[in-house]
Backbone as CSV, one residue per row, in Angstrom:
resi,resn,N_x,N_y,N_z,CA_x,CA_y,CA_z,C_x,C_y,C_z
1,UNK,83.522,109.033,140.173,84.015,108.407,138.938,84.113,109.460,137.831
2,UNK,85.269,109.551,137.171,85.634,110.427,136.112,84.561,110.244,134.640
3,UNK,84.152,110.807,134.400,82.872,111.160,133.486,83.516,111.205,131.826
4,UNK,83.227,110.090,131.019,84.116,109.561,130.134,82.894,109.598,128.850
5,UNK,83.552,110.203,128.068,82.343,110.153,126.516,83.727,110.467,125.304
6,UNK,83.239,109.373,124.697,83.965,109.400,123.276,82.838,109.590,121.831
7,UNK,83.693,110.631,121.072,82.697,110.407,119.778,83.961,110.053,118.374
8,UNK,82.916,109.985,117.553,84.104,110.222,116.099,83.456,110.909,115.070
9,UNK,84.435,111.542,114.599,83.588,112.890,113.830,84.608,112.161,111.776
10,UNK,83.773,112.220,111.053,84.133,111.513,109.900,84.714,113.029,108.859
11,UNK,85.809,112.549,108.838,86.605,113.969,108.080,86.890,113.784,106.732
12,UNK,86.583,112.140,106.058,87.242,111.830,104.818,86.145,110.547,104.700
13,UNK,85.399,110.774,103.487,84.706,109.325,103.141,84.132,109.386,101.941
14,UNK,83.310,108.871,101.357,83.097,108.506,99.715,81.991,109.455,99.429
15,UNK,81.300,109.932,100.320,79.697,110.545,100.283,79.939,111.653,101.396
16,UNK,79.199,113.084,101.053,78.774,113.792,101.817,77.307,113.870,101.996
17,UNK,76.444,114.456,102.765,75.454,114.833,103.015,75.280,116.113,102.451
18,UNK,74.260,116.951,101.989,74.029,118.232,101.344,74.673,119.393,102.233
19,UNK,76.000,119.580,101.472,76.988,120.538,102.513,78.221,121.054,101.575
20,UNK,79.040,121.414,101.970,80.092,122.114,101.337,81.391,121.212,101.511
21,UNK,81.803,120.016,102.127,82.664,119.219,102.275,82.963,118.632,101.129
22,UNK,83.998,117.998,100.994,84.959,116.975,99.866,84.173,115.641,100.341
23,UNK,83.830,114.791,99.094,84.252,113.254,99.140,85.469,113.231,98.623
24,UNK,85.598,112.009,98.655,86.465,110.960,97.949,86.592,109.757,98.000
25,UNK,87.214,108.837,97.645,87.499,107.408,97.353,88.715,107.362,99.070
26,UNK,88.079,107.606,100.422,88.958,107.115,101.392,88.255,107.315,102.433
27,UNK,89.114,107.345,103.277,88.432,107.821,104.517,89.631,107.869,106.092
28,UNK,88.893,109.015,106.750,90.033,109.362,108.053,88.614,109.752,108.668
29,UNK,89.202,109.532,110.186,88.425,109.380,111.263,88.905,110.215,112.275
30,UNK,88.269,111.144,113.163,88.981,111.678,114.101,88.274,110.860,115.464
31,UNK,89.145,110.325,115.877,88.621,110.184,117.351,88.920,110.765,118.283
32,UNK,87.529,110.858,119.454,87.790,112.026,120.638,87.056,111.163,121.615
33,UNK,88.334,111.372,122.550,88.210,110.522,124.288,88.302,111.488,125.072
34,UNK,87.012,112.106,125.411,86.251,113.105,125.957,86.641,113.336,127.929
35,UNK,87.330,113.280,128.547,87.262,112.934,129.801,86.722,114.177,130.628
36,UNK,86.618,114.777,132.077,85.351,115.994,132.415,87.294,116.355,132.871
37,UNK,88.618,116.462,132.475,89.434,117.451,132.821,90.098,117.426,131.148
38,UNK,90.224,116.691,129.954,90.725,117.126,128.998,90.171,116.133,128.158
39,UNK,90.563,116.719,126.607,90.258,115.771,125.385,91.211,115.765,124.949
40,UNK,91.618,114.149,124.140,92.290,113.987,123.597,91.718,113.134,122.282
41,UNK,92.600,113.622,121.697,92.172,112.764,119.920,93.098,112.370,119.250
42,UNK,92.744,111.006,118.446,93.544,110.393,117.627,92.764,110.120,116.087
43,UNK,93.545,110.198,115.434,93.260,110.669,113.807,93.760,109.175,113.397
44,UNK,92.666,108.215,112.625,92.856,106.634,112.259,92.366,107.044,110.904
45,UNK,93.516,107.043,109.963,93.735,107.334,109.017,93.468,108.544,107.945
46,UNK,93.987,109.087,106.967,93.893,110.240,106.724,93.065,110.420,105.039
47,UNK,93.032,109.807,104.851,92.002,110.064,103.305,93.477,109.863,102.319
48,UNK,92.809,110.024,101.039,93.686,110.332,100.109,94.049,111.315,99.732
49,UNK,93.889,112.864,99.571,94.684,113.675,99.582,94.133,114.674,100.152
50,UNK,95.181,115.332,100.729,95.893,116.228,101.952,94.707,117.528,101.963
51,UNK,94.261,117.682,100.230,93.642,118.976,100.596,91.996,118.720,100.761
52,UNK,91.539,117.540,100.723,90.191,117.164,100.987,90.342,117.163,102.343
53,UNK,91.142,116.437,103.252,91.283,116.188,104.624,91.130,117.584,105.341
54,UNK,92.407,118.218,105.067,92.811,119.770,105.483,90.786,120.391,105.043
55,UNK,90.515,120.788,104.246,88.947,121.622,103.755,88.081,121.240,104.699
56,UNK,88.186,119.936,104.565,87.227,119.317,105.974,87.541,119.202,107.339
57,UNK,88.288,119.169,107.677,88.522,119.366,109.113,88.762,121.388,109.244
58,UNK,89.328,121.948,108.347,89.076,123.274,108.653,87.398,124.011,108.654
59,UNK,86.965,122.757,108.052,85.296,123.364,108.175,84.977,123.079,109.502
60,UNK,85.585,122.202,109.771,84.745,121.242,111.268,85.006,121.892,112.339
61,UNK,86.143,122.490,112.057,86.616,123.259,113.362,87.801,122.315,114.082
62,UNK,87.988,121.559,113.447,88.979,120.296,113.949,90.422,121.061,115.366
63,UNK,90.070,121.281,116.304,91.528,121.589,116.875,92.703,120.298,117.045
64,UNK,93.596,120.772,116.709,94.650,120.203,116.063,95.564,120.119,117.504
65,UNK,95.462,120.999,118.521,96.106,120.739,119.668,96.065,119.596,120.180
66,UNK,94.718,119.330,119.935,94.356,117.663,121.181,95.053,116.576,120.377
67,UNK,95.462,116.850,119.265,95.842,115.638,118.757,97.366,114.458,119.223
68,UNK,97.102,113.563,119.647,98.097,112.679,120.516,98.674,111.709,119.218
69,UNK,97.747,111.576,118.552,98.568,110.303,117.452,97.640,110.033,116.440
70,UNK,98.480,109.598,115.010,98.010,109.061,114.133,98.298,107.738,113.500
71,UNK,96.903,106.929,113.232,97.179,105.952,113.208,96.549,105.323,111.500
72,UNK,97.892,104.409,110.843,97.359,103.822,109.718,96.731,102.765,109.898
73,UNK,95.465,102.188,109.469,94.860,101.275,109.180,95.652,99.976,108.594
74,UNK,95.892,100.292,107.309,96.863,99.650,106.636,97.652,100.811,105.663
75,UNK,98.416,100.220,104.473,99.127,100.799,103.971,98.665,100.967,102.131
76,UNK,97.432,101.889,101.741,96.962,101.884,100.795,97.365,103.285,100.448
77,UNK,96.806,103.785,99.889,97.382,105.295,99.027,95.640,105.921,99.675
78,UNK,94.601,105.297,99.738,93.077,106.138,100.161,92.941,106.400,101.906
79,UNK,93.803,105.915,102.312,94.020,105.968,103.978,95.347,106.579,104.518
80,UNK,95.958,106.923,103.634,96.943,107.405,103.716,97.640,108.858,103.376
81,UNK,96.884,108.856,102.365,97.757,110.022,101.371,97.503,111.821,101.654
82,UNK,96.931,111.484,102.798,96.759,113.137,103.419,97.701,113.625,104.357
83,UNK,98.301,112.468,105.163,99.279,112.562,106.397,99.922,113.582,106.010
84,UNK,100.952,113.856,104.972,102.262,114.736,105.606,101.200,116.265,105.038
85,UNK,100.624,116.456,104.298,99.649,117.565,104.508,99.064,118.145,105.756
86,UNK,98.544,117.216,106.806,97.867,117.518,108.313,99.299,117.721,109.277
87,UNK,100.058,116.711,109.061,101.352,117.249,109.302,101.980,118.670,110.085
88,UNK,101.852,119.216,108.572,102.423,120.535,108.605,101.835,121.803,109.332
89,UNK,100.224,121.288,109.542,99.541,121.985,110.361,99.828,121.714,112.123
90,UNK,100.147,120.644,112.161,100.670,120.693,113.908,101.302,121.277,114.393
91,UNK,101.479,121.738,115.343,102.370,122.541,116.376,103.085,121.731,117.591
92,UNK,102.633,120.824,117.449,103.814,120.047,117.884,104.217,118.187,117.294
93,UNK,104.971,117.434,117.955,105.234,116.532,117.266,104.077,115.672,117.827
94,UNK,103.608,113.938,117.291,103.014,113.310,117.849,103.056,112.366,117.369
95,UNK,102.539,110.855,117.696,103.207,109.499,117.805,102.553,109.251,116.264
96,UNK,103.056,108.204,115.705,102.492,107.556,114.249,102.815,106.357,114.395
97,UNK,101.723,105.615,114.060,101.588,104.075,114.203,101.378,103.827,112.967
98,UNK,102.059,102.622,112.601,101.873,101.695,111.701,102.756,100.624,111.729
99,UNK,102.719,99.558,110.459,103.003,98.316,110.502,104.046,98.314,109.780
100,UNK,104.867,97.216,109.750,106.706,97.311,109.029,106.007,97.047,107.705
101,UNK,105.069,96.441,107.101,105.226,96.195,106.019,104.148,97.201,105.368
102,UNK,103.800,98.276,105.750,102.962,99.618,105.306,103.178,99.818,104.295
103,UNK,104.579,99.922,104.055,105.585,101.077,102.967,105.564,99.747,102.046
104,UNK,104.943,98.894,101.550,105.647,97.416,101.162,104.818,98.261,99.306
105,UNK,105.475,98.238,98.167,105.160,98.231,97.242,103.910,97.805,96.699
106,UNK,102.762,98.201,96.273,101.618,97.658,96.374,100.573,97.795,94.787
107,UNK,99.813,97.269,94.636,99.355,96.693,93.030,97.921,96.526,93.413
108,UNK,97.380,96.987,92.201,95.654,96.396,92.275,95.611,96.211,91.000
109,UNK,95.418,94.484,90.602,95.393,94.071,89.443,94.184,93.808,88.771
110,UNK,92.994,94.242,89.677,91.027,94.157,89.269,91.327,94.448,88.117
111,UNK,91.811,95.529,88.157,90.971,96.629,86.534,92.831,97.173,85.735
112,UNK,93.707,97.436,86.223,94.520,98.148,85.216,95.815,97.905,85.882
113,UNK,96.415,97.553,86.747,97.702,96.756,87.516,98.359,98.647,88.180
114,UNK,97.183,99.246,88.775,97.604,100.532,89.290,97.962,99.932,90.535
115,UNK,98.937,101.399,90.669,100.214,100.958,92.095,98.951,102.421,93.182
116,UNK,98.782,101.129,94.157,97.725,101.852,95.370,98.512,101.800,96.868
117,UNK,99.432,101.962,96.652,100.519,101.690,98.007,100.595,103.479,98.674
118,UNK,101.455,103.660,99.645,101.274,105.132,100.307,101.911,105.782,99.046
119,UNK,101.537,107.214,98.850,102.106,108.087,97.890,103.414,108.585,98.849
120,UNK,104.098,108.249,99.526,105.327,108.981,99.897,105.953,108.006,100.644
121,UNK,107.499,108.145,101.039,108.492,107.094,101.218,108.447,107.226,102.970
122,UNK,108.886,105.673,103.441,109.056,106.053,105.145,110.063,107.053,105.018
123,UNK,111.034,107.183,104.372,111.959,108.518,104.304,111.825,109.927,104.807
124,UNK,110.213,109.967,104.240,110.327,111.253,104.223,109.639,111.196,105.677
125,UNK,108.452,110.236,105.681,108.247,110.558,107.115,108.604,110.717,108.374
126,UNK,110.316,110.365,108.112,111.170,110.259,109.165,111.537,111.439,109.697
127,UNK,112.196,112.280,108.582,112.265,113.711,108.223,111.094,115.226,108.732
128,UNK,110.130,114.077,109.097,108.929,114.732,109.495,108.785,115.406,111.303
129,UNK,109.913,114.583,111.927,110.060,115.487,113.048,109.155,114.658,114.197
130,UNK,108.270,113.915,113.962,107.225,113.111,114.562,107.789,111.628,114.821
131,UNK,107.217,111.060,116.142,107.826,109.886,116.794,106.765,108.624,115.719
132,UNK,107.655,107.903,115.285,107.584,106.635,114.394,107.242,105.736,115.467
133,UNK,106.153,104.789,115.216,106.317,103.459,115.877,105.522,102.503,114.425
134,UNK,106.549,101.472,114.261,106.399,100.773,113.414,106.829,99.208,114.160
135,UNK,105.288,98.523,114.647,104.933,97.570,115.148,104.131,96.553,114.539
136,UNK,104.027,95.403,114.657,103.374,94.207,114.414,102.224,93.842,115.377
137,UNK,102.509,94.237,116.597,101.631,94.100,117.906,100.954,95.236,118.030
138,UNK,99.586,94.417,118.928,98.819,95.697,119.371,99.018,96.678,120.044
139,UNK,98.428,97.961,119.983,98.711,98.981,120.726,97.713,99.637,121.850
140,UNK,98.357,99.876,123.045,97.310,100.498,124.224,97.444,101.708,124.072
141,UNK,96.589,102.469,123.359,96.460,104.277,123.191,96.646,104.627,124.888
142,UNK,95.333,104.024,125.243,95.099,104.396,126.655,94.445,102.733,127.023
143,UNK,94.427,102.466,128.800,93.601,101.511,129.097,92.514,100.979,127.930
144,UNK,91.388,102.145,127.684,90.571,101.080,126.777,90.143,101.142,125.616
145,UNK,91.049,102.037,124.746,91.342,102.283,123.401,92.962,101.268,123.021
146,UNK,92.371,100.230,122.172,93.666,99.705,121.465,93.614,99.550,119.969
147,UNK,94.907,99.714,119.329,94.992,99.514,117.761,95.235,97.995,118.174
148,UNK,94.273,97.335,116.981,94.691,96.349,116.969,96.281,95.888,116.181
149,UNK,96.998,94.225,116.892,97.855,93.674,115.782,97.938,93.098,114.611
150,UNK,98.430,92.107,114.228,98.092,91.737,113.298,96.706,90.416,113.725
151,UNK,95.430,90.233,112.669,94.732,89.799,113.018,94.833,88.175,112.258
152,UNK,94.330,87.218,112.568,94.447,85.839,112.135,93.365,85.745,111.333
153,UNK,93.778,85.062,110.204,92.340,84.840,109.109,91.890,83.668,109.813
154,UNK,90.927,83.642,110.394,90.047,82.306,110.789,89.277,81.763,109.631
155,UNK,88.361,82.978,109.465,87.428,82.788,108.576,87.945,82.758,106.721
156,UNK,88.282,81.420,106.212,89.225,81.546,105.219,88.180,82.560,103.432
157,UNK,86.936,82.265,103.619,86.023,82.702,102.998,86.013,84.516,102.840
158,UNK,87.424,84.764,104.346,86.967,86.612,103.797,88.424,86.815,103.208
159,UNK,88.951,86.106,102.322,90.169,85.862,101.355,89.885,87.110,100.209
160,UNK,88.273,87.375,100.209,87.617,88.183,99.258,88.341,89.790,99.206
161,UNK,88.381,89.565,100.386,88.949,91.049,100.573,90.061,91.771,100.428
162,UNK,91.071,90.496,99.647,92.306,90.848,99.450,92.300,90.564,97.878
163,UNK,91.194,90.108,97.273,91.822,89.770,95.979,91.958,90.443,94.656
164,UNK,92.940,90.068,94.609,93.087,91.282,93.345,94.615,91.972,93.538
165,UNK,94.859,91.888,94.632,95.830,92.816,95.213,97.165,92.037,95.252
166,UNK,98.525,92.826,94.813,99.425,92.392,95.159,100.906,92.877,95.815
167,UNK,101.692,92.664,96.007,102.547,93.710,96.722,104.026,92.986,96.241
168,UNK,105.168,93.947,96.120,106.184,93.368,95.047,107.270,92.983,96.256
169,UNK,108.030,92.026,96.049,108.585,90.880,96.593,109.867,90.407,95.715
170,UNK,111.228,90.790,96.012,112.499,90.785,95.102,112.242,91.075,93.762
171,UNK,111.010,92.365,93.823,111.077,92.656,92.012,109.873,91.874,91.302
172,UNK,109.531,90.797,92.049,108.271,90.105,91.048,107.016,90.439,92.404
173,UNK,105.873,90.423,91.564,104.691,90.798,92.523,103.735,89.232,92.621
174,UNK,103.613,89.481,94.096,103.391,87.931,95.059,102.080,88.522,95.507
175,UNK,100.992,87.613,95.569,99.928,87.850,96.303,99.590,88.523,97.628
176,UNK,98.924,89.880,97.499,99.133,90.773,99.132,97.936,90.334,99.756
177,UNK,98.060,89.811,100.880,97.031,89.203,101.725,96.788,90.334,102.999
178,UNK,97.441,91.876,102.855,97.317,92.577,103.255,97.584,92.430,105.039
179,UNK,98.617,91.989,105.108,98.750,91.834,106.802,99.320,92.876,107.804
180,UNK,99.115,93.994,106.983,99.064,95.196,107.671,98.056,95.377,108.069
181,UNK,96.733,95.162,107.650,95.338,95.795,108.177,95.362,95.387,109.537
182,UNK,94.485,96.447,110.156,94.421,96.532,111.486,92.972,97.699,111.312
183,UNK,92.595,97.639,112.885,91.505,98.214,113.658,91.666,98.674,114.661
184,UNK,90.795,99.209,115.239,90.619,100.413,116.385,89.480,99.890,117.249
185,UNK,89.784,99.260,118.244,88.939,98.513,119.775,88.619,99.784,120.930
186,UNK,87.500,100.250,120.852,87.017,101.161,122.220,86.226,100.822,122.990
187,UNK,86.657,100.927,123.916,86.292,99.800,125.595,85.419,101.046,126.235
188,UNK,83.919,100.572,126.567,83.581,101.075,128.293,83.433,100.045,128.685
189,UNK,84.352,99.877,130.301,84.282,98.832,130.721,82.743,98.673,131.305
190,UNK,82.364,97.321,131.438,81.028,96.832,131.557,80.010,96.939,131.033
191,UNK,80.328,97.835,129.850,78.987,97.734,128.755,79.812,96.855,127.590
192,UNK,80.690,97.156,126.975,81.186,96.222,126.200,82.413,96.856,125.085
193,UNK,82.216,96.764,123.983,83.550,97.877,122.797,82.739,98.003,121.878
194,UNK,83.426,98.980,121.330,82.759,99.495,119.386,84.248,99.101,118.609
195,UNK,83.849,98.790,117.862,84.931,97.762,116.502,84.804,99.135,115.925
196,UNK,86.219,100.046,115.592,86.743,101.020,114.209,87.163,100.526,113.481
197,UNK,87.119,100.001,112.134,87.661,99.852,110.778,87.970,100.619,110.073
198,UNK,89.281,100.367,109.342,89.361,101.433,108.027,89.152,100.389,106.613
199,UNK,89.879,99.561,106.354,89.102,98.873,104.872,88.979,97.239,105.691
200,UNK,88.969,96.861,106.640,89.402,95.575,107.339,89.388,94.361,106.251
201,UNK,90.656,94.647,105.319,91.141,93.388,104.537,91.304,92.362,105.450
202,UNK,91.191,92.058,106.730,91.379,90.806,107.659,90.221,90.233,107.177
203,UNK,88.821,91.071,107.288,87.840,90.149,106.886,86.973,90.451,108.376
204,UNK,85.732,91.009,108.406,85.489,91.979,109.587,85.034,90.750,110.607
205,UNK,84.664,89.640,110.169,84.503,88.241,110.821,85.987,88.149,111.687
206,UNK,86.933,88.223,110.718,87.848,87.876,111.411,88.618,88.864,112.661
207,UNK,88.680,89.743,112.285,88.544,90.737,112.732,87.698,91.119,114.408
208,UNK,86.552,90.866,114.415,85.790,90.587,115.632,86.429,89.428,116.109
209,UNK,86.840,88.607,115.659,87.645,87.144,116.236,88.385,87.761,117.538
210,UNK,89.030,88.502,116.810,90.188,89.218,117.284,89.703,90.389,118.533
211,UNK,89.277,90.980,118.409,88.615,92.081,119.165,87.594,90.880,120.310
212,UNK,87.401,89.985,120.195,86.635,89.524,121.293,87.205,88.893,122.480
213,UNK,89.045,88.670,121.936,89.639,87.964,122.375,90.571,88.738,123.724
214,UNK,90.539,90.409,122.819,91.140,91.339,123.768,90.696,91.943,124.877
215,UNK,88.977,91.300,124.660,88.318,92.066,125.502,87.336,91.026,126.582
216,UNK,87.692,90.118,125.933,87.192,88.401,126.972,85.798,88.285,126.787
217,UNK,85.621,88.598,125.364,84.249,88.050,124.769,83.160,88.950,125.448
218,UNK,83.344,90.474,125.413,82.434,91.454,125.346,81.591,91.561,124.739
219,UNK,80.584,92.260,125.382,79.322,92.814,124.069,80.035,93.736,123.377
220,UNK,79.560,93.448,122.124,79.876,94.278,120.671,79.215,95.060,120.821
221,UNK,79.163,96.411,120.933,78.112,97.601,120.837,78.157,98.012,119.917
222,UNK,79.126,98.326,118.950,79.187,98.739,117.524,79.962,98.749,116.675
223,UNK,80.156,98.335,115.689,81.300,98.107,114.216,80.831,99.200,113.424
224,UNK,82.134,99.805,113.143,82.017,101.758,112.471,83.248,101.358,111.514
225,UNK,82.989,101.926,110.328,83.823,101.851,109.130,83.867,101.468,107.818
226,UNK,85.390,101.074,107.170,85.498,100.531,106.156,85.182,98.956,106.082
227,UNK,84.147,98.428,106.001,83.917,96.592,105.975,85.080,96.224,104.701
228,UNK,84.689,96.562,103.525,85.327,95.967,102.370,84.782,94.895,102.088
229,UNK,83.489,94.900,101.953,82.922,93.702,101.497,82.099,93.805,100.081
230,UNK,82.576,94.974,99.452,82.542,95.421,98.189,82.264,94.271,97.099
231,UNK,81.147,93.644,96.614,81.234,92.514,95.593,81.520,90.852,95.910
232,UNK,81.054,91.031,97.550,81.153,89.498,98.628,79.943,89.026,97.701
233,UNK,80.459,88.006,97.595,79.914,86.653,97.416,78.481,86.171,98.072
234,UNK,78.062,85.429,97.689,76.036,84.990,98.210,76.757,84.849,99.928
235,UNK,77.371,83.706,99.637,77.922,82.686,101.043,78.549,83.496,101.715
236,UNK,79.678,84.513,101.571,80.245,85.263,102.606,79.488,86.402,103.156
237,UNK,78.261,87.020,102.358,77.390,88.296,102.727,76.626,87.396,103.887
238,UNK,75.656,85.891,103.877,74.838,84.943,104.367,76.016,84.821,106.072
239,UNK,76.916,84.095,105.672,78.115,84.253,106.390,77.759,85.837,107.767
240,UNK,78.204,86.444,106.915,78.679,88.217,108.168,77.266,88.204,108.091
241,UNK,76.061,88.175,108.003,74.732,88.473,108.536,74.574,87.532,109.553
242,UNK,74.316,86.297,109.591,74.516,85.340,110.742,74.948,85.166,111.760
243,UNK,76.619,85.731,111.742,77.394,86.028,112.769,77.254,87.309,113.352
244,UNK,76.585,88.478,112.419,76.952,89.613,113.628,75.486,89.559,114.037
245,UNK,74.121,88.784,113.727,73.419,88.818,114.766,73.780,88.090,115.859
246,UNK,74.779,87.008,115.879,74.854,86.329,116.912,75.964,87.763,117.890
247,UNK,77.067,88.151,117.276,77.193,89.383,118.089,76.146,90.859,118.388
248,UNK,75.253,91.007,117.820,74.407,91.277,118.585,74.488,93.145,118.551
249,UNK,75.097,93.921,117.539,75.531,95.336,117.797,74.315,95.970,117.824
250,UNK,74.361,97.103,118.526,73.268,97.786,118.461,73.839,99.038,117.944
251,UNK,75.104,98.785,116.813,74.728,100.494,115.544,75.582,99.588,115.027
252,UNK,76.158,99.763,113.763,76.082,99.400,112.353,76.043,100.514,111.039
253,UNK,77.687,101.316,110.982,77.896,102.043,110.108,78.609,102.255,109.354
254,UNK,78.195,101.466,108.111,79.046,101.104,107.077,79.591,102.489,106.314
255,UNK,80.809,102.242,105.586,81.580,103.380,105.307,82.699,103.142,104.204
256,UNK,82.738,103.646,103.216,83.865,103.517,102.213,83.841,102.585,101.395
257,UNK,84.728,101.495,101.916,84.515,100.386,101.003,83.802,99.162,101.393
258,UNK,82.803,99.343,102.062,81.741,98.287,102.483,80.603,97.703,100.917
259,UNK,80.795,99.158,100.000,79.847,98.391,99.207,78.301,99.061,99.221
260,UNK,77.791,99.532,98.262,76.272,100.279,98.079,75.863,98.626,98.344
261,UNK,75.342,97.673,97.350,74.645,96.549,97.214,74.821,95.889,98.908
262,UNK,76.113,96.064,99.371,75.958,95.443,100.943,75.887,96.163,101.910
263,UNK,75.880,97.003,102.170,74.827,98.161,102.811,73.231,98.429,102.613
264,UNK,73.286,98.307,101.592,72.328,97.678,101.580,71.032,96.531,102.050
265,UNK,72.221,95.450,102.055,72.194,94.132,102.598,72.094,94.280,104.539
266,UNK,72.744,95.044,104.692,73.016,94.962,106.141,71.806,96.175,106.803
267,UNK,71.358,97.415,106.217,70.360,97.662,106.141,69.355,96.938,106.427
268,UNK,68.672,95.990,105.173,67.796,95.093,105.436,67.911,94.317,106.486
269,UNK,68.753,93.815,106.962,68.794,92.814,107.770,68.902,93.228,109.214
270,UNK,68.822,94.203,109.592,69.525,95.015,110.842,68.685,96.710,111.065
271,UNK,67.419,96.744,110.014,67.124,98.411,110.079,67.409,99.488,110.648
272,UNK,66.888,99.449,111.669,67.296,101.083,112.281,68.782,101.065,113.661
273,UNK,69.707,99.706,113.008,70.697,99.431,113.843,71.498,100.404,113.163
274,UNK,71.585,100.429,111.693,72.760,100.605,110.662,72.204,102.112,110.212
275,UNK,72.995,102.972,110.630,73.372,104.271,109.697,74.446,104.896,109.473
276,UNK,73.899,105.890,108.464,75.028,106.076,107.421,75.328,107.634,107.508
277,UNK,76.659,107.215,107.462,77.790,108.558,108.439,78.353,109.499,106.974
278,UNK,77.855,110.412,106.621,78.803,111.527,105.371,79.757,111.827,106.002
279,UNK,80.562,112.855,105.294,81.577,114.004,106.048,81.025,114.933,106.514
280,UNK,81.722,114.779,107.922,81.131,116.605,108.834,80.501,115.652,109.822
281,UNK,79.701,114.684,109.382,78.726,114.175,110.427,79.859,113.099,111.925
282,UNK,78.965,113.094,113.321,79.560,113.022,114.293,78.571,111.753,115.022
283,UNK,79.384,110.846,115.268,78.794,109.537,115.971,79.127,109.728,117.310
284,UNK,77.689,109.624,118.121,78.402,109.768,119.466,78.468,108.148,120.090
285,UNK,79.597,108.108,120.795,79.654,106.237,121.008,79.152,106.364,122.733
């Protein structure tokens, strides 16, 4: 049997550890599907700008050969805005995933009605020389790595995670319920998957909905990422504690926009399940 180890090494996130790396307000992920004749890696999302991403992965040692594809989370300006920067460093072309409505005009009306949509046009990325796939449905990287599709709000309570936000619609701006967000499902078969997030505006409840469904109600081994549960509510924090003991993970590493106060929360409730990933640092799954 072919001898299979995946890790993810964190190239873009809000916090470093005592080191020489960039934060920032985003986050990009390199993933590596380790096999005993080659590695290959896929890059799930890229930070917000090009030269935090680029500093940190040139510290890391990042080889840029293995890289097979990059994939957007959703379509924000903090998950995004490094791409055509890493870009230019490839040597050859490679696949890009995302959703038709990525590029969709985008608004955050919390605090000052700033436009948080990608900083650059599908235009240019076209121009970029690299194979486009712009899908609604899920994607099979390989057998047991999939991007997820679009995910179903079950849980109507993680509404939280979109609010505030809006996206413009014949010129007037309409409520963005963000149905681009998507996730990253990694399968060993017979032990179970690890849930990747980048901000999961689905609502990470809902979200596992989804991921349990692809995988016929697997053990959860671990949820890694952006939660976005930034300023949840008594009932929806009570809510995602309840349910992911009933899923049952054994790691738990909140990231970006999960929230100090709910990291916190999930900390307490989960101790030495949940740790916490800087830049540079490497999760082995």
């Amino acid at each position: 049997m072919k001898s299979i180890k995946r890790r993810i090494t964190v190239l873009v996130n809000n916090w470093t550890n005592e080191s020489s790396f960039l934060a920032e307000h985003g986050l990009s992920l390199l993933i590596e599907d380790c096999h005993s004749e080659r590695i290959w890696s896929y890059l799930f999302d890229t930070g917000q700008r090009p030269e935090v991403l680029i500093s940190n992965a040139d510290q890391i040692g990042v080889d840029w050969l293995n890289l097979r594809a990059v994939m957007f989370s959703h379509g924000h300006y903090d998950h995004t805005g490094g791409l055509l920067g890493i870009l230019k460093k490839l040597k050859k072309p490679v696949s890009i995933y995302y959703h038709p409505e990525a590029f969709s005009p985008r608004i955050n009306k919390k605090r000052d009605s700033r436009n948080i949509g990608i900083p650059f046009t599908e235009a240019s990325l076209k121009e970029s020389g690299n194979k486009l796939v712009s899908t609604r449905s899920e994607v099979r990287l390989t057998e047991d790595i999939v991007l997820t599709g679009e995910i179903p709000r079950i849980y109507a309570i993680e509404s939280e995670s979109t609010a505030g936000f809006y996206r413009e619609k014949d010129g007037e701006p309409v409520k963005d319920e963000v149905i681009d967000d998507r996730s990253l499902i990694i399968r060993y078969p017979g032990r179970g998957f690890y849930l990747i997030c980048g901000c999961c505006h689905a609502g990470l409840l809902n979200t596992l909905e989804y991921a349990g469904k692809v995988y016929k109600n697997e053990q959860v081994l671990g949820i890694i990422g952006g939660f976005h549960m930034h300023g949840a509510g008594e009932e929806r924090m009570r809510l995602t504690v309840d349910k992911l003991k009933e899923y049952n993970p054994s790691l738990i590493v909140p990231m970006h926009c999960t929230g100090r106060r709910e990291s916190a929360v999930l900390y307490n409730e989960f101790k030495g399940k949940v740790k916490f990933a800087g830049v540079g640092e490497i999760i082995e799954l």
